[in-house]
Amino acid sequence: MSDADDAGHRRAGRPLETVLTRPRITAAALRLIGATGYESFTMSGLARSLGVAPSALYNHAASKQVVLQWLQDHVMTMVDVAGFGAEPWDTALRRWAWSYRDIFATHVPLISIMAVLPVTGAPQTLRMYETVAAGLASARVPTAQIVPSIVALESFIFGSAFDVAAPADIFETGALAESSPIFSAAVRQGEQIQGKARADVAFEFGLEALVDRIGRLRRP
Amino acid sequence: MSDADDAGHRRAGRPLETVLTRPRITAAALRLIGATGYESFTMSGLARSLGVAPSALYNHAASKQVVLQWLQDHVMTMVDVAGFGAEPWDTALRRWAWSYRDIFATHVPLISIMAVLPVTGAPQTLRMYETVAAGLASARVPTAQIVPSIVALESFIFGSAFDVAAPADIFETGALAESSPIFSAAVRQGEQIQGKARADVAFEFGLEALVDRIGRLRRP
DNA sequence: ACCTGAACACCGTTCAAGT
DNA sequence: ACCTGAACACCGTTCAAGT
């Protein structure tokens, strides 16, 4: 029975709990978006996938926005923080950053929600911050510099997640190449780099810049 | 007459050109969004502000998305690139980056459009890239490193623009402070920094890291 | 307490009919 | 060539009526 894990929530005299719990709605939303993407994700579709009427959802989630907030916090548990406490601080930080970028590259619409959602409403997000902050603290980064370091990394990660979704030829100047000779030449040169996607080259460059700077904040 | 600048487009025998040109639609959209924000920006509202029926817009713009693309490219002309060629390369770069962030902080919904729109469809955006690329080239940044440098800066700028829009207390852990002692302490310490907004402190930190790294790419 | 079905208040977009 | 007005195909959300 897939209900077994919900037994604790069941009240006496009620043989079956409703299917519309936060974890189940979140899981259904994640599945649906994985299958058909964010553009076609509707409350109607979500309800259909759960076998209920659309209006039933509103007994459990106040709005579509709230469902997306649940999803955002859930997605955060997929970010790889296993390096902290197990690897050197900078290795752990790189591993975290790459995984964070990759996950939000496949969940771009969650970025705008994440960026303005207070951590009080997102416990898993807070868990992640705590782990990263602990990693920086034990690397002897001064306490006052921890939040700016995380925010700078996170801003770079969010922006880079957008960039992953961009078409490969986004910088091809085409017919306008004559009016932008220097940039066009730079784009051509950049293509020469073998085996690495443009977005990955830029992400590595920026990430190394930030990691290096954070390293120089460390107390002796 | 505000029509004077449109004289070149006017055909003989037609006393008045339509009001629905790309620059006029763009200007109206910018005015409307400045007044009431992106959330309430609709094709109906845009049409009303131009004195036409909503359907009339579709003779000139294929979709709302296209109007937003026009707007994105227009907004790009407001980014301050005057430092390039007039100031040291790093001063010009900082000036450009701050102004770029500030503008997109007030036009957050354009970020997702910008991030995936090919430059061929955005001539003003391309102009900006050319100016920045020229600035880096005359600072003797190797050609192959120019695009990764710009992309890394831009990703950081976009992510930081989101952060500006975040509520000031986004990191206040409240009742969850016990489960996140290190992060909560870091947030409290971060607040001590006098006179500067949290988002600005993080932006400065990250920007200096990137500018520093770009500086180290320069050929002698 | 929680579900259904119908309805509401919007959206963006299309299209026949006009000039 | 370009506008109007009506219509269409959705959305998210509300709410009375049921159990």
Coordinates of C-alpha atoms (C1' of nucleotides) in Angstrom, one line a residue:
Chain A
M1 CA 0.0 0.0 0.0
S2 CA 1.4 3.4 -0.9
D3 CA -0.7 4.7 2.0
A4 CA 1.4 3.0 4.6
D5 CA 3.7 5.9 5.0
D6 CA 0.7 8.1 5.8
A7 CA -0.6 5.9 8.6
G8 CA 0.6 8.4 11.2
H9 CA -1.6 11.1 9.8
R10 CA -4.7 8.9 9.7
R11 CA -7.4 9.6 12.3
A12 CA -9.4 6.8 14.0
G13 CA -12.6 5.8 12.3
R14 CA -11.4 7.0 8.9
P15 CA -10.2 4.2 6.7
L16 CA -8.5 6.4 4.1
E17 CA -6.7 9.6 4.3
T18 CA -7.2 12.1 1.5
V19 CA -4.7 11.9 -1.3
L20 CA -4.2 15.7 -1.2
T21 CA -1.4 16.1 1.3
R22 CA 1.4 18.6 0.7
P23 CA 4.0 15.9 -0.1
R24 CA 1.7 14.1 -2.6
I25 CA 0.7 17.3 -4.3
T26 CA 4.4 18.3 -4.6
A27 CA 5.3 14.9 -5.9
A28 CA 2.5 14.9 -8.5
A29 CA 3.6 18.4 -9.6
L30 CA 7.2 17.4 -9.9
R31 CA 6.2 14.3 -12.0
L32 CA 3.9 16.4 -14.2
I33 CA 6.5 19.1 -14.8
G34 CA 9.2 16.5 -15.5
A35 CA 6.9 14.9 -18.2
T36 CA 5.5 18.0 -19.9
G37 CA 7.4 21.1 -18.6
Y38 CA 6.4 24.3 -16.8
E39 CA 4.6 25.9 -19.7
S40 CA 1.8 23.4 -19.7
F41 CA 1.6 23.0 -15.9
T42 CA -1.9 24.0 -14.8
M43 CA -4.0 23.5 -11.7
S44 CA -6.4 21.6 -13.8
G45 CA -3.7 19.3 -15.1
L46 CA -2.4 18.8 -11.5
A47 CA -5.9 18.0 -10.3
R48 CA -6.4 15.5 -13.1
S49 CA -3.2 13.7 -12.3
L50 CA -4.4 13.3 -8.7
G51 CA -7.8 12.2 -9.7
V52 CA -9.7 15.1 -8.2
A53 CA -11.5 18.2 -9.4
P54 CA -9.4 21.4 -9.7
S55 CA -11.4 23.1 -7.0
A56 CA -10.4 20.3 -4.5
L57 CA -6.8 21.5 -4.6
Y58 CA -7.8 24.8 -3.0
N59 CA -8.7 23.0 0.2
H60 CA -5.0 22.3 0.7
A61 CA -3.1 24.9 -1.2
A62 CA -4.1 28.6 -1.2
S63 CA -3.0 29.2 -4.8
K64 CA -0.9 27.9 -7.6
Q65 CA 1.9 30.2 -6.3
V66 CA 1.9 28.2 -3.1
V67 CA 2.2 24.9 -4.9
L68 CA 5.2 26.3 -6.7
Q69 CA 6.7 27.4 -3.4
W70 CA 6.3 23.8 -2.1
L71 CA 8.0 22.6 -5.2
Q72 CA 10.9 25.1 -4.9
D73 CA 11.6 23.9 -1.3
H74 CA 11.4 20.3 -2.4
V75 CA 13.8 20.8 -5.3
M76 CA 16.3 22.2 -2.8
T77 CA 16.6 18.8 -1.2
M78 CA 18.1 17.5 -4.5
V79 CA 21.1 19.9 -4.3
D80 CA 24.2 18.0 -3.4
V81 CA 25.7 19.2 -0.1
A82 CA 27.4 15.9 0.7
G83 CA 30.8 17.5 0.2
F84 CA 30.6 19.7 3.2
G85 CA 32.3 18.2 6.2
A86 CA 33.7 15.4 4.0
E87 CA 35.9 17.2 1.5
P88 CA 38.1 20.3 1.5
W89 CA 35.9 23.5 1.8
D90 CA 36.6 24.6 -1.8
T91 CA 35.9 21.1 -3.3
A92 CA 32.6 20.9 -1.4
L93 CA 31.7 24.4 -2.5
R94 CA 32.3 23.7 -6.2
R95 CA 30.4 20.4 -6.0
W96 CA 27.5 22.2 -4.4
A97 CA 27.5 25.1 -6.9
W98 CA 27.5 22.9 -10.0
S99 CA 24.7 20.7 -8.7
Y100 CA 22.7 23.8 -7.6
R101 CA 23.1 25.3 -11.1
D102 CA 22.2 22.1 -12.9
I103 CA 19.0 21.6 -10.9
F104 CA 17.7 25.1 -11.4
A105 CA 18.6 24.9 -15.1
T106 CA 15.8 22.3 -15.3
H107 CA 13.6 24.4 -13.0
V108 CA 14.1 27.9 -14.3
P109 CA 10.6 29.2 -13.4
L110 CA 11.3 28.4 -9.7
I111 CA 14.2 30.9 -9.7
S112 CA 12.0 34.0 -9.5
I113 CA 10.0 32.3 -6.7
M114 CA 13.1 31.3 -4.8
A115 CA 14.7 34.7 -5.1
V116 CA 12.0 36.5 -3.1
L117 CA 10.7 33.8 -0.8
P118 CA 11.6 34.3 2.9
V119 CA 13.4 31.3 4.3
T120 CA 10.8 30.9 7.1
G121 CA 8.5 29.5 4.4
A122 CA 11.1 27.2 3.0
P123 CA 12.6 24.9 5.7
Q124 CA 14.7 22.7 3.2
T125 CA 16.2 25.8 1.7
L126 CA 17.2 26.9 5.2
R127 CA 18.7 23.5 5.8
M128 CA 20.9 23.9 2.8
Y129 CA 22.0 27.4 3.8
E130 CA 22.9 26.1 7.2
T131 CA 25.1 23.4 5.7
V132 CA 26.8 25.8 3.4
A133 CA 27.3 28.3 6.2
A134 CA 28.8 25.6 8.4
G135 CA 31.1 24.7 5.6
L136 CA 32.4 28.2 5.3
A137 CA 32.6 28.8 9.0
S138 CA 34.8 25.7 9.5
A139 CA 36.9 27.0 6.7
R140 CA 37.4 30.0 8.9
V141 CA 35.6 32.5 6.7
P142 CA 34.7 35.4 9.1
T143 CA 31.0 35.3 10.2
A144 CA 30.2 38.7 8.8
Q145 CA 31.4 37.5 5.3
I146 CA 29.3 34.3 5.1
V147 CA 26.0 35.8 4.0
P148 CA 27.6 38.0 1.3
S149 CA 29.6 35.0 0.0
I150 CA 26.5 32.8 -0.2
V151 CA 24.4 35.5 -1.8
A152 CA 27.0 36.3 -4.4
L153 CA 27.4 32.6 -5.2
E154 CA 23.7 32.1 -5.4
S155 CA 23.1 35.1 -7.7
F156 CA 25.8 33.8 -10.0
I157 CA 24.2 30.3 -9.9
F158 CA 20.7 31.6 -10.7
G159 CA 21.9 33.8 -13.6
S160 CA 24.0 30.9 -14.9
A161 CA 21.0 28.5 -14.7
F162 CA 19.2 30.8 -17.2
D163 CA 22.2 30.7 -19.4
V164 CA 22.1 26.9 -19.6
A165 CA 18.6 27.1 -21.1
A166 CA 19.8 29.6 -23.9
P167 CA 20.1 28.3 -27.4
A168 CA 23.6 27.4 -28.5
D169 CA 23.7 30.1 -31.2
I170 CA 22.4 32.9 -29.0
F171 CA 25.5 35.1 -29.7
E172 CA 25.6 34.4 -33.5
T173 CA 25.5 37.9 -34.9
G174 CA 24.6 36.8 -38.4
A175 CA 23.8 39.7 -40.7
L176 CA 24.8 42.2 -38.0
A177 CA 28.3 40.9 -37.8
E178 CA 29.7 44.0 -39.7
S179 CA 28.4 46.4 -37.0
S180 CA 30.0 44.3 -34.2
P181 CA 33.4 43.2 -35.5
I182 CA 35.1 42.8 -32.1
F183 CA 32.3 40.9 -30.4
S184 CA 31.7 38.7 -33.5
A185 CA 35.4 37.8 -33.6
A186 CA 35.2 37.0 -29.9
V187 CA 32.2 34.7 -30.4
R188 CA 34.1 32.9 -33.2
Q189 CA 37.2 32.5 -31.0
G190 CA 35.0 31.2 -28.1
E191 CA 33.6 28.5 -30.3
Q192 CA 37.1 27.0 -30.8
I193 CA 37.2 25.7 -27.3
Q194 CA 36.8 22.0 -27.7
G195 CA 34.4 19.7 -25.9
K196 CA 32.9 22.2 -23.5
A197 CA 29.6 24.0 -23.7
R198 CA 29.8 27.8 -23.8
A199 CA 27.6 28.0 -20.6
D200 CA 29.9 25.6 -18.8
V201 CA 33.1 27.6 -19.7
A202 CA 31.6 30.8 -18.4
F203 CA 30.2 29.1 -15.3
E204 CA 33.6 27.6 -14.4
F205 CA 35.3 30.9 -15.0
G206 CA 33.0 32.8 -12.7
L207 CA 32.8 30.1 -10.1
E208 CA 36.6 29.9 -9.8
A209 CA 36.7 33.7 -9.4
L210 CA 34.2 33.6 -6.5
V211 CA 35.8 30.6 -4.8
D212 CA 39.2 32.2 -5.0
R213 CA 37.9 35.4 -3.4
I214 CA 36.1 33.5 -0.7
G215 CA 39.4 31.6 0.0
R216 CA 41.2 34.9 0.5
L217 CA 38.7 35.9 3.2
R218 CA 39.8 33.0 5.5
R219 CA 41.4 33.8 8.8
P220 CA 44.8 32.1 9.4
Chain B
M1 CA 4.6 67.7 -33.7
S2 CA 5.7 64.4 -32.2
D3 CA 5.1 63.0 -35.7
A4 CA 8.0 64.8 -37.2
D5 CA 10.5 62.1 -36.4
D6 CA 8.3 59.6 -38.3
A7 CA 8.1 61.7 -41.5
G8 CA 10.5 59.3 -43.3
H9 CA 8.1 56.5 -42.9
R10 CA 5.1 58.4 -44.3
R11 CA 3.8 57.5 -47.7
A12 CA 2.6 60.1 -50.2
G13 CA -1.1 60.8 -50.0
R14 CA -1.5 59.7 -46.5
P15 CA -1.7 62.6 -44.1
L16 CA -1.2 60.6 -40.9
E17 CA 0.9 57.5 -40.1
T18 CA -0.6 55.0 -37.7
V19 CA 0.3 55.4 -34.1
L20 CA 1.1 51.7 -33.9
T21 CA 4.8 51.8 -34.8
R22 CA 7.4 49.7 -32.9
P23 CA 8.9 52.7 -31.1
R24 CA 5.5 54.0 -30.1
I25 CA 4.3 50.6 -28.8
T26 CA 7.5 50.2 -26.9
A27 CA 7.3 53.7 -25.4
A28 CA 3.7 53.1 -24.4
A29 CA 4.6 49.8 -22.8
L30 CA 7.5 51.3 -20.9
R31 CA 5.3 54.1 -19.6
L32 CA 2.6 51.7 -18.6
I33 CA 4.9 49.4 -16.8
G34 CA 6.6 52.3 -15.1
A35 CA 3.2 53.4 -13.8
T36 CA 1.6 50.1 -12.7
G37 CA 4.2 47.4 -13.0
Y38 CA 4.6 44.2 -14.9
E39 CA 1.9 42.2 -13.1
S40 CA -0.9 44.3 -14.5
F41 CA 0.6 44.8 -17.9
T42 CA -1.8 43.4 -20.5
M43 CA -2.4 43.7 -24.2
S44 CA -5.8 45.2 -23.4
G45 CA -4.2 47.8 -21.2
L46 CA -1.5 48.6 -23.7
A47 CA -4.1 49.0 -26.5
R48 CA -6.2 51.3 -24.3
S49 CA -3.2 53.5 -23.5
L50 CA -2.7 53.8 -27.3
G51 CA -6.3 54.5 -28.0
V52 CA -7.0 51.4 -30.1
A53 CA -8.7 48.0 -29.8
P54 CA -6.6 45.1 -28.5
S55 CA -6.8 43.3 -31.7
A56 CA -5.2 46.2 -33.6
L57 CA -1.9 45.5 -31.8
Y58 CA -1.7 42.2 -33.6
N59 CA -1.3 43.9 -36.9
H60 CA 2.1 45.1 -35.7
A61 CA 3.4 42.7 -33.0
A62 CA 2.9 39.0 -33.4
S63 CA 2.4 38.4 -29.7
K64 CA 2.8 39.9 -26.2
Q65 CA 6.1 38.1 -26.1
V66 CA 7.3 40.1 -29.1
V67 CA 6.3 43.4 -27.4
L68 CA 8.4 42.3 -24.3
Q69 CA 11.3 41.5 -26.6
W70 CA 11.1 45.0 -28.1
L71 CA 11.0 46.4 -24.6
Q72 CA 14.0 44.3 -23.5
D73 CA 16.1 45.6 -26.4
H74 CA 15.0 49.2 -25.7
V75 CA 15.9 48.9 -22.0
M76 CA 19.4 47.9 -23.0
T77 CA 20.0 51.4 -24.4
M78 CA 19.6 52.7 -20.8
V79 CA 22.6 50.8 -19.6
D80 CA 25.6 53.0 -19.0
V81 CA 28.5 52.1 -21.3
A82 CA 30.0 55.6 -21.4
G83 CA 33.0 54.6 -19.3
F84 CA 34.4 52.4 -22.0
G85 CA 37.1 54.3 -23.9
A86 CA 37.0 57.1 -21.4
E87 CA 38.0 55.5 -18.2
P88 CA 40.4 52.7 -17.1
W89 CA 39.0 49.3 -18.2
D90 CA 38.0 48.2 -14.7
T91 CA 36.3 51.5 -13.7
A92 CA 34.3 51.3 -16.9
L93 CA 33.4 47.7 -16.3
R94 CA 32.2 48.4 -12.7
R95 CA 30.2 51.4 -13.9
W96 CA 28.5 49.3 -16.6
A97 CA 27.8 46.4 -14.2
W98 CA 26.2 48.5 -11.5
S99 CA 24.0 50.3 -14.0
Y100 CA 23.1 47.0 -15.8
R101 CA 22.0 45.5 -12.5
D102 CA 20.0 48.5 -11.4
I103 CA 18.1 48.6 -14.6
F104 CA 17.2 45.0 -14.6
A105 CA 16.3 45.1 -11.0
T106 CA 13.4 47.3 -12.1
H107 CA 12.7 45.1 -15.1
V108 CA 13.0 41.6 -13.6
P109 CA 10.5 40.0 -15.9
L110 CA 12.7 40.9 -18.9
I111 CA 15.5 38.8 -17.6
S112 CA 14.1 35.5 -18.7
I113 CA 13.4 36.9 -22.1
M114 CA 16.9 38.5 -22.4
A115 CA 18.6 35.3 -21.3
V116 CA 17.3 33.2 -24.2
L117 CA 16.8 35.8 -27.0
P118 CA 19.3 35.5 -29.9
V119 CA 21.2 38.8 -30.4
T120 CA 20.1 38.9 -34.0
G121 CA 16.7 39.9 -32.8
A122 CA 18.1 42.5 -30.4
P123 CA 20.3 45.1 -32.1
Q124 CA 20.7 47.4 -29.1
T125 CA 21.8 44.5 -27.0
L126 CA 24.4 43.6 -29.6
R127 CA 25.6 47.2 -29.6
M128 CA 26.2 47.0 -25.9
Y129 CA 28.1 43.7 -26.2
E130 CA 30.3 45.3 -28.9
T131 CA 31.1 48.2 -26.6
V132 CA 32.0 45.9 -23.7
A133 CA 33.9 43.5 -25.9
A134 CA 35.9 46.4 -27.3
G135 CA 36.6 47.6 -23.8
L136 CA 38.0 44.2 -22.8
A137 CA 39.9 43.8 -26.0
S138 CA 41.7 47.2 -25.6
A139 CA 42.5 46.1 -22.0
R140 CA 44.3 43.2 -23.7
V141 CA 42.0 40.5 -22.5
P142 CA 42.7 37.5 -24.9
T143 CA 40.0 37.3 -27.6
A144 CA 39.0 33.7 -26.6
Q145 CA 38.3 34.9 -23.0
I146 CA 36.0 37.8 -23.9
V147 CA 32.8 35.9 -24.3
P148 CA 33.2 33.8 -21.1
S149 CA 34.0 37.0 -19.2
I150 CA 30.9 38.8 -20.4
V151 CA 28.7 35.8 -19.9
A152 CA 29.9 35.3 -16.3
L153 CA 29.5 39.0 -15.5
E154 CA 26.0 39.0 -17.1
S155 CA 24.9 35.8 -15.2
F156 CA 26.0 37.4 -12.0
I157 CA 24.2 40.6 -12.9
F158 CA 21.0 38.9 -13.7
G159 CA 21.0 36.9 -10.5
S160 CA 21.8 39.9 -8.5
A161 CA 19.0 41.9 -10.1
F162 CA 16.6 39.3 -8.7
D163 CA 18.2 39.7 -5.3
V164 CA 17.5 43.5 -5.3
A165 CA 13.8 42.8 -5.5
A166 CA 13.9 40.4 -2.5
P167 CA 12.4 41.6 0.8
A168 CA 15.0 42.9 3.3
D169 CA 14.2 40.2 5.9
I170 CA 14.3 37.3 3.4
F171 CA 17.0 35.6 5.5
E172 CA 15.4 36.1 8.9
T173 CA 15.1 32.6 10.3
G174 CA 12.5 33.4 12.9
A175 CA 11.2 30.4 14.7
L176 CA 13.5 28.1 12.8
A177 CA 16.7 29.8 14.2
E178 CA 17.4 26.9 16.6
S179 CA 17.8 24.4 13.7
S180 CA 20.1 26.8 11.8
P181 CA 22.4 28.3 14.4
I182 CA 25.4 29.1 12.2
F183 CA 23.5 30.6 9.4
S184 CA 21.3 32.6 11.8
A185 CA 24.4 34.0 13.5
A186 CA 25.8 34.9 10.1
V187 CA 22.6 36.7 9.2
R188 CA 22.7 38.7 12.4
Q189 CA 26.4 39.6 11.9
G190 CA 25.7 40.6 8.3
E191 CA 23.1 43.1 9.5
Q192 CA 25.7 44.9 11.4
I193 CA 27.3 46.3 8.3
Q194 CA 26.2 49.9 8.4
G195 CA 24.7 52.0 5.6
K196 CA 24.7 49.4 2.9
A197 CA 21.9 47.2 1.7
R198 CA 22.5 43.5 2.0
A199 CA 22.1 43.1 -1.8
D200 CA 24.7 45.8 -2.5
V201 CA 27.3 44.2 -0.2
A202 CA 26.9 40.9 -2.0
F203 CA 27.0 42.5 -5.4
E204 CA 30.1 44.5 -4.7
F205 CA 31.8 41.4 -3.3
G206 CA 31.0 39.2 -6.3
L207 CA 31.7 42.0 -8.8
E208 CA 35.2 42.6 -7.4
A209 CA 35.9 38.9 -7.6
L210 CA 35.0 38.8 -11.3
V211 CA 36.8 42.1 -12.2
D212 CA 39.9 40.9 -10.4
R213 CA 39.9 37.6 -12.3
I214 CA 39.3 39.3 -15.6
G215 CA 42.2 41.6 -14.8
R216 CA 44.5 38.6 -14.4
L217 CA 43.6 37.4 -17.9
R218 CA 45.2 40.5 -19.5
R219 CA 48.3 40.0 -21.7
P220 CA 51.3 42.1 -20.8
Chain C
dA1 C1' -13.6 18.3 6.7
dC2 C1' -13.4 18.0 2.1
dC3 C1' -15.2 17.0 -2.6
dT4 C1' -18.0 18.3 -7.0
dG5 C1' -19.8 21.1 -10.6
dA6 C1' -21.0 25.4 -12.1
dA7 C1' -19.7 29.9 -12.5
dC8 C1' -16.8 34.1 -12.6
dA9 C1' -13.3 37.3 -14.0
dC10 C1' -10.0 37.6 -16.4
dC11 C1' -6.3 36.5 -20.1
dG12 C1' -4.0 36.4 -25.1
dT13 C1' -5.3 35.7 -29.6
dT14 C1' -8.2 35.1 -34.0
dC15 C1' -11.1 36.5 -37.6
dA16 C1' -14.9 38.2 -40.4
dA17 C1' -16.5 42.5 -41.5
dG18 C1' -15.6 46.9 -42.5
dT19 C1' -12.8 51.5 -44.5
Chain D
dA1 C1' -3.2 48.2 -45.0
dC2 C1' -5.1 48.4 -40.8
dC3 C1' -9.0 49.0 -37.6
dT4 C1' -13.3 47.2 -34.8
dG5 C1' -16.2 44.1 -32.4
dA6 C1' -17.3 39.7 -31.4
dA7 C1' -15.8 35.3 -30.3
dC8 C1' -12.7 31.5 -28.8
dA9 C1' -9.9 28.8 -25.9
dC10 C1' -8.0 28.8 -22.3
dC11 C1' -6.5 30.3 -17.3
dG12 C1' -6.8 30.6 -11.8
dT13 C1' -10.1 30.9 -8.4
dT14 C1' -14.6 31.0 -5.8
dC15 C1' -18.6 29.1 -3.9
dA16 C1' -23.0 26.8 -3.1
dA17 C1' -24.4 22.3 -2.6
dG18 C1' -23.6 18.0 -1.3
dT19 C1' -21.4 13.8 1.9

